[in-house]
C-alpha cells in the first residue's frame, strides 16, 4: 500500500510539473485535446490560488526567465505530500510582493501560509536544496527595478507549516556551485556597486549553527561597469569554476575565471589576458561540457583600422586547469574560431588548423561583402554577401541562403567542414543562422 501511495504521488507530481512548467494557464488547446483529465487538476490548483489571493493582485513570474512557470510544485519538506509555491503582487500595498504555499490534500489544494517578499520585482525564483538537509528551499531574488542598485537575495526553508528566512543579503548574481569539490552545494554570490566595489563570495550552510558560513571571498576590483554574462560549471576537466564576462569601459570588456584552491577564491587569468574591445559571452562553445572564454582576434592585415569596421574573429580558449596567470601563450588552449556578424544573424565556424592562417581580404566590407582567405595561398575558403531582393533574383543560382529578411538576403559560398571526427568538434555547426 505504501509503495502504491508513493507511486500515485509521483505520478501526480509528474503531471503537475508537465502541466505547470514553462507555460501559462491561459488557452492550452493541445492539453485540452490530447489529455482531457489534466485541465481539471490545473483548474483546481489555479482556483485554490485565486481564491486565496487578495483583490487587485496578480500572479508574477521571475524576470530572469519569462519562460519559467509562475507556479512550482515540489515536496518541499520531504514528507511525501506535494506543495505548490507561487508569488503574487499587490501594487497598491506597502509590501508589494508576496509568496504563498499550498499543500495538496487529496484532489484539492489548501493554503498553508503567506509570506512577504522584498522590493517590487521578482528577479528570480528557484526551488533547490541549498541547505543540504534533504528538504527543498525557496531561493528568491528581488529588486526595485533601479539601475546600479544591488538586488536582495532571500533563502526560505519550509518545515512544520512554518517558513524561516535562513539567509538574506544583497546580490548582483548568484549561482549554486561546488567550487571546493566536497560534493556539497554552495551558494556563490557576486556583489557589485558600479565603479566602487565588487566581490565574489562563496557560502555553505552549516548545520551546527543553522546558518550560512562564508567559505571564501575575493575582491574583484573597482573598475567594473557591469557583468554582462556570468556562467558556472566545469572550467577544466576536473575543476569547477565561474567565468565573469565584465564590461569595464564603454564596450570594452574582460573576463575573470574564478576557481577555489586551498579554500581561497582565485582568478587564474593574467590581468588583461581576456581583454577585448567588444563584449563576447563565454560558454561551452564546443559542447564538451567545459566552459570556454571568448576573445576577439583581429584578422591579419587589418592593423590600425577603425574598430567598428574591422571584421573580428571570435576565438574561444579553454583553461588547462593548473596554470595561474594564464594567457593565450601559456595555460589557455585554443578551441574554436568563428566569424559572427555584428547584428548576430549568423556565424561561420572554421577549421581549427586554419587558426592564425585565415584572414579576411582587405577589400572586404563586413556589412556588404566578406571574403575569407588563407594567408599562405590566398585561396578563398568562404564568401558572404549582402543582397537587396532585386540583386538576389539575379544571384540566387550561384549563392546559398544564410539569412532571408524582408528587404535583404545574406548569401554564402564555400564548403566548411569540422576539422576532425571528434564529437566535440563535429557537433559544432560550420555555418549557423542566428534568430529567425
GROMACS .gro file of C-alpha atoms in nm, residues 123-420:
model
  298
  123UNK     CA    1   1.404   3.881  -1.031
  124UNK     CA    2   1.448   3.505  -0.987
  125UNK     CA    3   1.276   3.214  -0.817
  126UNK     CA    4   1.428   2.869  -0.765
  127UNK     CA    5   1.336   2.561  -0.564
  128UNK     CA    6   1.654   2.378  -0.461
  129UNK     CA    7   1.803   2.212  -0.155
  130UNK     CA    8   2.071   2.473  -0.084
  131UNK     CA    9   2.081   2.394   0.291
  132UNK     CA   10   2.177   2.033   0.210
  133UNK     CA   11   1.927   1.880   0.456
  134UNK     CA   12   1.717   1.685   0.206
  135UNK     CA   13   1.439   1.946   0.202
  136UNK     CA   14   1.370   2.187  -0.083
  137UNK     CA   15   1.441   2.554  -0.013
  138UNK     CA   16   1.290   2.859  -0.182
  139UNK     CA   17   1.561   3.084  -0.326
  140UNK     CA   18   1.425   3.419  -0.446
  141UNK     CA   19   1.584   3.737  -0.574
  142UNK     CA   20   1.405   4.073  -0.551
  143UNK     CA   21   1.469   4.427  -0.673
  144UNK     CA   22   1.308   4.769  -0.702
  145UNK     CA   23   1.393   4.798  -1.072
  146UNK     CA   24   1.662   5.061  -1.015
  147UNK     CA   25   1.981   5.053  -1.221
  148UNK     CA   26   2.316   5.017  -1.044
  149UNK     CA   27   2.145   4.915  -0.721
  150UNK     CA   28   2.205   4.567  -0.584
  151UNK     CA   29   1.918   4.321  -0.561
  152UNK     CA   30   1.814   4.132  -0.248
  153UNK     CA   31   1.854   3.755  -0.216
  154UNK     CA   32   1.646   3.554   0.032
  155UNK     CA   33   1.663   3.182   0.111
  156UNK     CA   34   1.350   3.042   0.280
  157UNK     CA   35   1.326   2.699   0.444
  158UNK     CA   36   0.984   2.536   0.496
  159UNK     CA   37   0.918   2.295   0.783
  160UNK     CA   38   0.626   2.218   1.018
  161UNK     CA   39   0.397   2.458   0.831
  162UNK     CA   40   0.637   2.743   0.904
  163UNK     CA   41   0.874   2.938   0.682
  164UNK     CA   42   1.212   3.061   0.803
  165UNK     CA   43   1.448   3.312   0.638
  166UNK     CA   44   1.783   3.139   0.667
  167UNK     CA   45   1.972   3.390   0.452
  168UNK     CA   46   1.915   3.747   0.339
  169UNK     CA   47   2.182   3.955   0.166
  170UNK     CA   48   2.241   4.194  -0.128
  171UNK     CA   49   2.349   4.042  -0.458
  172UNK     CA   50   2.403   4.113  -0.826
  173UNK     CA   51   2.420   3.750  -0.938
  174UNK     CA   52   2.420   3.413  -0.766
  175UNK     CA   53   2.496   3.054  -0.862
  176UNK     CA   54   2.464   2.718  -0.692
  177UNK     CA   55   2.813   2.567  -0.712
  178UNK     CA   56   3.056   2.311  -0.575
  179UNK     CA   57   3.381   2.502  -0.613
  180UNK     CA   58   3.566   2.316  -0.338
  181UNK     CA   59   3.473   1.973  -0.472
  182UNK     CA   60   3.327   1.839  -0.147
  183UNK     CA   61   3.003   1.724  -0.318
  184UNK     CA   62   2.803   1.966  -0.102
  185UNK     CA   63   2.615   2.254  -0.265
  186UNK     CA   64   2.737   2.610  -0.210
  187UNK     CA   65   2.588   2.949  -0.282
  188UNK     CA   66   2.829   3.175  -0.469
  189UNK     CA   67   2.723   3.539  -0.480
  190UNK     CA   68   2.858   3.826  -0.691
  191UNK     CA   69   2.804   4.174  -0.548
  192UNK     CA   70   2.864   4.492  -0.749
  193UNK     CA   71   2.839   4.862  -0.686
  194UNK     CA   72   2.936   5.019  -1.018
  195UNK     CA   73   3.293   5.157  -1.018
  196UNK     CA   74   3.304   5.137  -0.637
  197UNK     CA   75   3.339   4.775  -0.530
  198UNK     CA   76   3.285   4.420  -0.648
  199UNK     CA   77   3.322   4.095  -0.459
  200UNK     CA   78   3.254   3.728  -0.515
  201UNK     CA   79   3.172   3.527  -0.204
  202UNK     CA   80   3.102   3.157  -0.154
  203UNK     CA   81   2.875   3.045   0.130
  204UNK     CA   82   2.785   2.699   0.259
  205UNK     CA   83   2.513   2.610   0.507
  206UNK     CA   84   2.643   2.499   0.847
  207UNK     CA   85   2.402   2.251   1.008
  208UNK     CA   86   2.555   2.301   1.352
  209UNK     CA   87   2.498   2.677   1.362
  210UNK     CA   88   2.192   2.659   1.132
  211UNK     CA   89   2.335   2.945   0.929
  212UNK     CA   90   2.529   3.011   0.611
  213UNK     CA   91   2.905   3.023   0.666
  214UNK     CA   92   3.136   3.227   0.444
  215UNK     CA   93   3.390   2.990   0.289
  216UNK     CA   94   3.586   3.239   0.081
  217UNK     CA   95   3.572   3.592  -0.059
  218UNK     CA   96   3.761   3.764  -0.341
  219UNK     CA   97   3.787   4.134  -0.423
  220UNK     CA   98   3.722   4.178  -0.797
  221UNK     CA   99   3.831   4.542  -0.813
  222UNK     CA  100   3.665   4.879  -0.866
  223UNK     CA  101   3.677   4.926  -1.244
  224UNK     CA  102   3.364   4.719  -1.315
  225UNK     CA  103   3.074   4.876  -1.504
  226UNK     CA  104   2.861   4.561  -1.511
  227UNK     CA  105   2.872   4.185  -1.557
  228UNK     CA  106   2.702   4.115  -1.888
  229UNK     CA  107   2.741   3.737  -1.867
  230UNK     CA  108   2.817   3.501  -1.579
  231UNK     CA  109   2.841   3.123  -1.626
  232UNK     CA  110   2.941   2.846  -1.387
  233UNK     CA  111   3.033   2.483  -1.432
  234UNK     CA  112   3.337   2.288  -1.538
  235UNK     CA  113   3.622   2.522  -1.644
  236UNK     CA  114   3.869   2.233  -1.684
  237UNK     CA  115   3.838   1.855  -1.689
  238UNK     CA  116   3.825   1.815  -1.310
  239UNK     CA  117   3.768   2.173  -1.197
  240UNK     CA  118   3.452   2.371  -1.122
  241UNK     CA  119   3.460   2.746  -1.163
  242UNK     CA  120   3.282   3.065  -1.258
  243UNK     CA  121   3.354   3.293  -1.555
  244UNK     CA  122   3.254   3.657  -1.524
  245UNK     CA  123   3.239   3.850  -1.853
  246UNK     CA  124   3.287   4.206  -1.742
  247UNK     CA  125   3.221   4.546  -1.902
  248UNK     CA  126   3.485   4.792  -1.790
  249UNK     CA  127   3.489   5.099  -2.017
  250UNK     CA  128   3.223   5.168  -2.281
  251UNK     CA  129   3.202   4.848  -2.488
  252UNK     CA  130   3.543   4.720  -2.378
  253UNK     CA  131   3.535   4.411  -2.163
  254UNK     CA  132   3.741   4.140  -1.999
  255UNK     CA  133   3.679   3.804  -1.837
  256UNK     CA  134   3.767   3.663  -1.497
  257UNK     CA  135   3.793   3.289  -1.437
  258UNK     CA  136   3.737   3.214  -1.069
  259UNK     CA  137   3.816   2.880  -0.902
  260UNK     CA  138   3.866   2.772  -0.540
  261UNK     CA  139   4.207   2.640  -0.439
  262UNK     CA  140   4.313   2.556  -0.083
  263UNK     CA  141   3.997   2.719   0.048
  264UNK     CA  142   4.056   3.051  -0.134
  265UNK     CA  143   3.891   3.200  -0.442
  266UNK     CA  144   4.145   3.272  -0.716
  267UNK     CA  145   4.130   3.444  -1.056
  268UNK     CA  146   4.359   3.223  -1.264
  269UNK     CA  147   4.382   3.460  -1.562
  270UNK     CA  148   4.663   3.707  -1.607
  271UNK     CA  149   4.544   4.067  -1.589
  272UNK     CA  150   4.406   4.174  -1.929
  273UNK     CA  151   4.461   3.822  -2.069
  274UNK     CA  152   4.095   3.824  -2.173
  275UNK     CA  153   4.063   4.192  -2.268
  276UNK     CA  154   3.851   4.260  -2.578
  277UNK     CA  155   3.726   4.571  -2.749
  278UNK     CA  156   3.374   4.430  -2.779
  279UNK     CA  157   3.173   4.202  -2.548
  280UNK     CA  158   3.183   3.827  -2.612
  281UNK     CA  159   2.995   3.578  -2.396
  282UNK     CA  160   3.193   3.285  -2.258
  283UNK     CA  161   3.018   2.950  -2.298
  284UNK     CA  162   3.067   2.581  -2.369
  285UNK     CA  163   3.122   2.653  -2.736
  286UNK     CA  164   3.212   2.300  -2.849
  287UNK     CA  165   2.967   2.104  -2.635
  288UNK     CA  166   3.230   1.906  -2.441
  289UNK     CA  167   3.091   2.009  -2.101
  290UNK     CA  168   3.374   2.254  -2.029
  291UNK     CA  169   3.335   2.632  -2.049
  292UNK     CA  170   3.548   2.839  -2.286
  293UNK     CA  171   3.647   3.207  -2.275
  294UNK     CA  172   3.572   3.415  -2.586
  295UNK     CA  173   3.833   3.657  -2.722
  296UNK     CA  174   3.839   3.896  -3.018
  297UNK     CA  175   4.114   3.841  -3.274
  298UNK     CA  176   4.189   4.094  -3.543
  299UNK     CA  177   4.228   3.946  -3.893
  300UNK     CA  178   4.581   3.959  -4.033
  301UNK     CA  179   4.632   4.275  -4.239
  302UNK     CA  180   4.369   4.485  -4.062
  303UNK     CA  181   4.603   4.659  -3.819
  304UNK     CA  182   4.514   5.016  -3.732
  305UNK     CA  183   4.163   5.006  -3.872
  306UNK     CA  184   3.857   5.165  -3.712
  307UNK     CA  185   3.714   4.924  -3.454
  308UNK     CA  186   3.362   4.946  -3.597
  309UNK     CA  187   3.487   4.849  -3.945
  310UNK     CA  188   3.709   4.553  -3.851
  311UNK     CA  189   3.557   4.206  -3.918
  312UNK     CA  190   3.688   4.048  -3.597
  313UNK     CA  191   3.712   3.675  -3.546
  314UNK     CA  192   3.575   3.524  -3.225
  315UNK     CA  193   3.829   3.280  -3.080
  316UNK     CA  194   3.747   3.055  -2.785
  317UNK     CA  195   4.004   2.924  -2.538
  318UNK     CA  196   3.993   2.664  -2.261
  319UNK     CA  197   4.194   2.678  -1.940
  320UNK     CA  198   4.434   2.387  -1.875
  321UNK     CA  199   4.318   2.354  -1.513
  322UNK     CA  200   4.651   2.423  -1.347
  323UNK     CA  201   4.827   2.735  -1.481
  324UNK     CA  202   4.796   3.059  -1.282
  325UNK     CA  203   4.833   3.395  -1.457
  326UNK     CA  204   4.717   3.209  -1.767
  327UNK     CA  205   4.705   3.372  -2.112
  328UNK     CA  206   4.688   3.257  -2.473
  329UNK     CA  207   5.063   3.183  -2.468
  330UNK     CA  208   5.057   2.978  -2.151
  331UNK     CA  209   4.764   2.799  -1.989
  332UNK     CA  210   4.488   2.878  -2.239
  333UNK     CA  211   4.435   2.633  -2.523
  334UNK     CA  212   4.271   2.740  -2.849
  335UNK     CA  213   3.947   2.550  -2.922
  336UNK     CA  214   3.739   2.713  -3.198
  337UNK     CA  215   3.747   3.018  -3.424
  338UNK     CA  216   3.437   3.164  -3.580
  339UNK     CA  217   3.310   3.476  -3.750
  340UNK     CA  218   2.988   3.632  -3.624
  341UNK     CA  219   2.819   3.927  -3.790
  342UNK     CA  220   2.764   4.247  -3.591
  343UNK     CA  221   2.385   4.203  -3.584
  344UNK     CA  222   2.411   3.845  -3.456
  345UNK     CA  223   2.229   3.697  -3.755
  346UNK     CA  224   2.472   3.416  -3.839
  347UNK     CA  225   2.814   3.276  -3.767
  348UNK     CA  226   3.069   3.066  -3.952
  349UNK     CA  227   3.292   2.819  -3.769
  350UNK     CA  228   3.633   2.750  -3.926
  351UNK     CA  229   3.870   2.456  -3.913
  352UNK     CA  230   4.097   2.466  -3.611
  353UNK     CA  231   4.408   2.417  -3.829
  354UNK     CA  232   4.328   2.747  -4.001
  355UNK     CA  233   4.378   2.943  -3.679
  356UNK     CA  234   4.634   3.219  -3.741
  357UNK     CA  235   4.637   3.120  -4.110
  358UNK     CA  236   4.298   3.262  -4.206
  359UNK     CA  237   4.212   3.625  -4.264
  360UNK     CA  238   3.955   3.848  -4.430
  361UNK     CA  239   4.059   4.006  -4.760
  362UNK     CA  240   4.135   4.377  -4.704
  363UNK     CA  241   3.886   4.476  -4.976
  364UNK     CA  242   3.603   4.328  -4.769
  365UNK     CA  243   3.327   4.531  -4.607
  366UNK     CA  244   3.165   4.350  -4.315
  367UNK     CA  245   2.822   4.496  -4.396
  368UNK     CA  246   2.838   4.419  -4.770
  369UNK     CA  247   3.085   4.150  -4.870
  370UNK     CA  248   3.328   3.925  -4.680
  371UNK     CA  249   3.599   3.718  -4.847
  372UNK     CA  250   3.773   3.473  -4.613
  373UNK     CA  251   4.114   3.367  -4.746
  374UNK     CA  252   4.416   3.160  -4.638
  375UNK     CA  253   4.721   3.381  -4.584
  376UNK     CA  254   4.975   3.136  -4.730
  377UNK     CA  255   4.797   3.067  -5.061
  378UNK     CA  256   4.542   3.346  -5.097
  379UNK     CA  257   4.277   3.078  -5.154
  380UNK     CA  258   3.918   3.179  -5.080
  381UNK     CA  259   3.753   2.937  -4.839
  382UNK     CA  260   3.425   3.122  -4.786
  383UNK     CA  261   3.234   3.427  -4.906
  384UNK     CA  262   2.939   3.610  -4.755
  385UNK     CA  263   2.747   3.877  -4.945
  386UNK     CA  264   2.452   4.102  -4.858
  387UNK     CA  265   2.194   4.135  -5.139
  388UNK     CA  266   1.889   4.350  -5.194
  389UNK     CA  267   1.589   4.145  -5.300
  390UNK     CA  268   1.632   4.259  -5.660
  391UNK     CA  269   2.002   4.169  -5.660
  392UNK     CA  270   1.923   3.830  -5.512
  393UNK     CA  271   1.698   3.733  -5.801
  394UNK     CA  272   1.997   3.762  -6.035
  395UNK     CA  273   2.244   3.590  -5.799
  396UNK     CA  274   2.044   3.315  -5.629
  397UNK     CA  275   2.166   3.039  -5.862
  398UNK     CA  276   2.526   3.095  -5.751
  399UNK     CA  277   2.477   3.152  -5.377
  400UNK     CA  278   2.323   2.969  -5.082
  401UNK     CA  279   2.088   3.147  -4.844
  402UNK     CA  280   2.227   3.223  -4.499
  403UNK     CA  281   1.964   3.472  -4.382
  404UNK     CA  282   1.648   3.589  -4.555
  405UNK     CA  283   1.486   3.914  -4.436
  406UNK     CA  284   1.201   4.130  -4.562
  407UNK     CA  285   1.431   4.361  -4.755
  408UNK     CA  286   1.757   4.166  -4.777
  409UNK     CA  287   1.915   3.825  -4.835
  410UNK     CA  288   2.254   3.726  -4.698
  411UNK     CA  289   2.418   3.472  -4.927
  412UNK     CA  290   2.706   3.230  -4.878
  413UNK     CA  291   2.961   3.046  -5.092
  414UNK     CA  292   3.208   2.782  -4.981
  415UNK     CA  293   3.221   2.445  -4.813
  416UNK     CA  294   3.325   2.442  -4.446
  417UNK     CA  295   3.365   2.115  -4.261
  418UNK     CA  296   3.457   2.031  -3.900
  419UNK     CA  297   3.832   1.990  -3.858
  420UNK     CA  298   3.824   1.630  -3.728
   0.00000   0.00000   0.00000
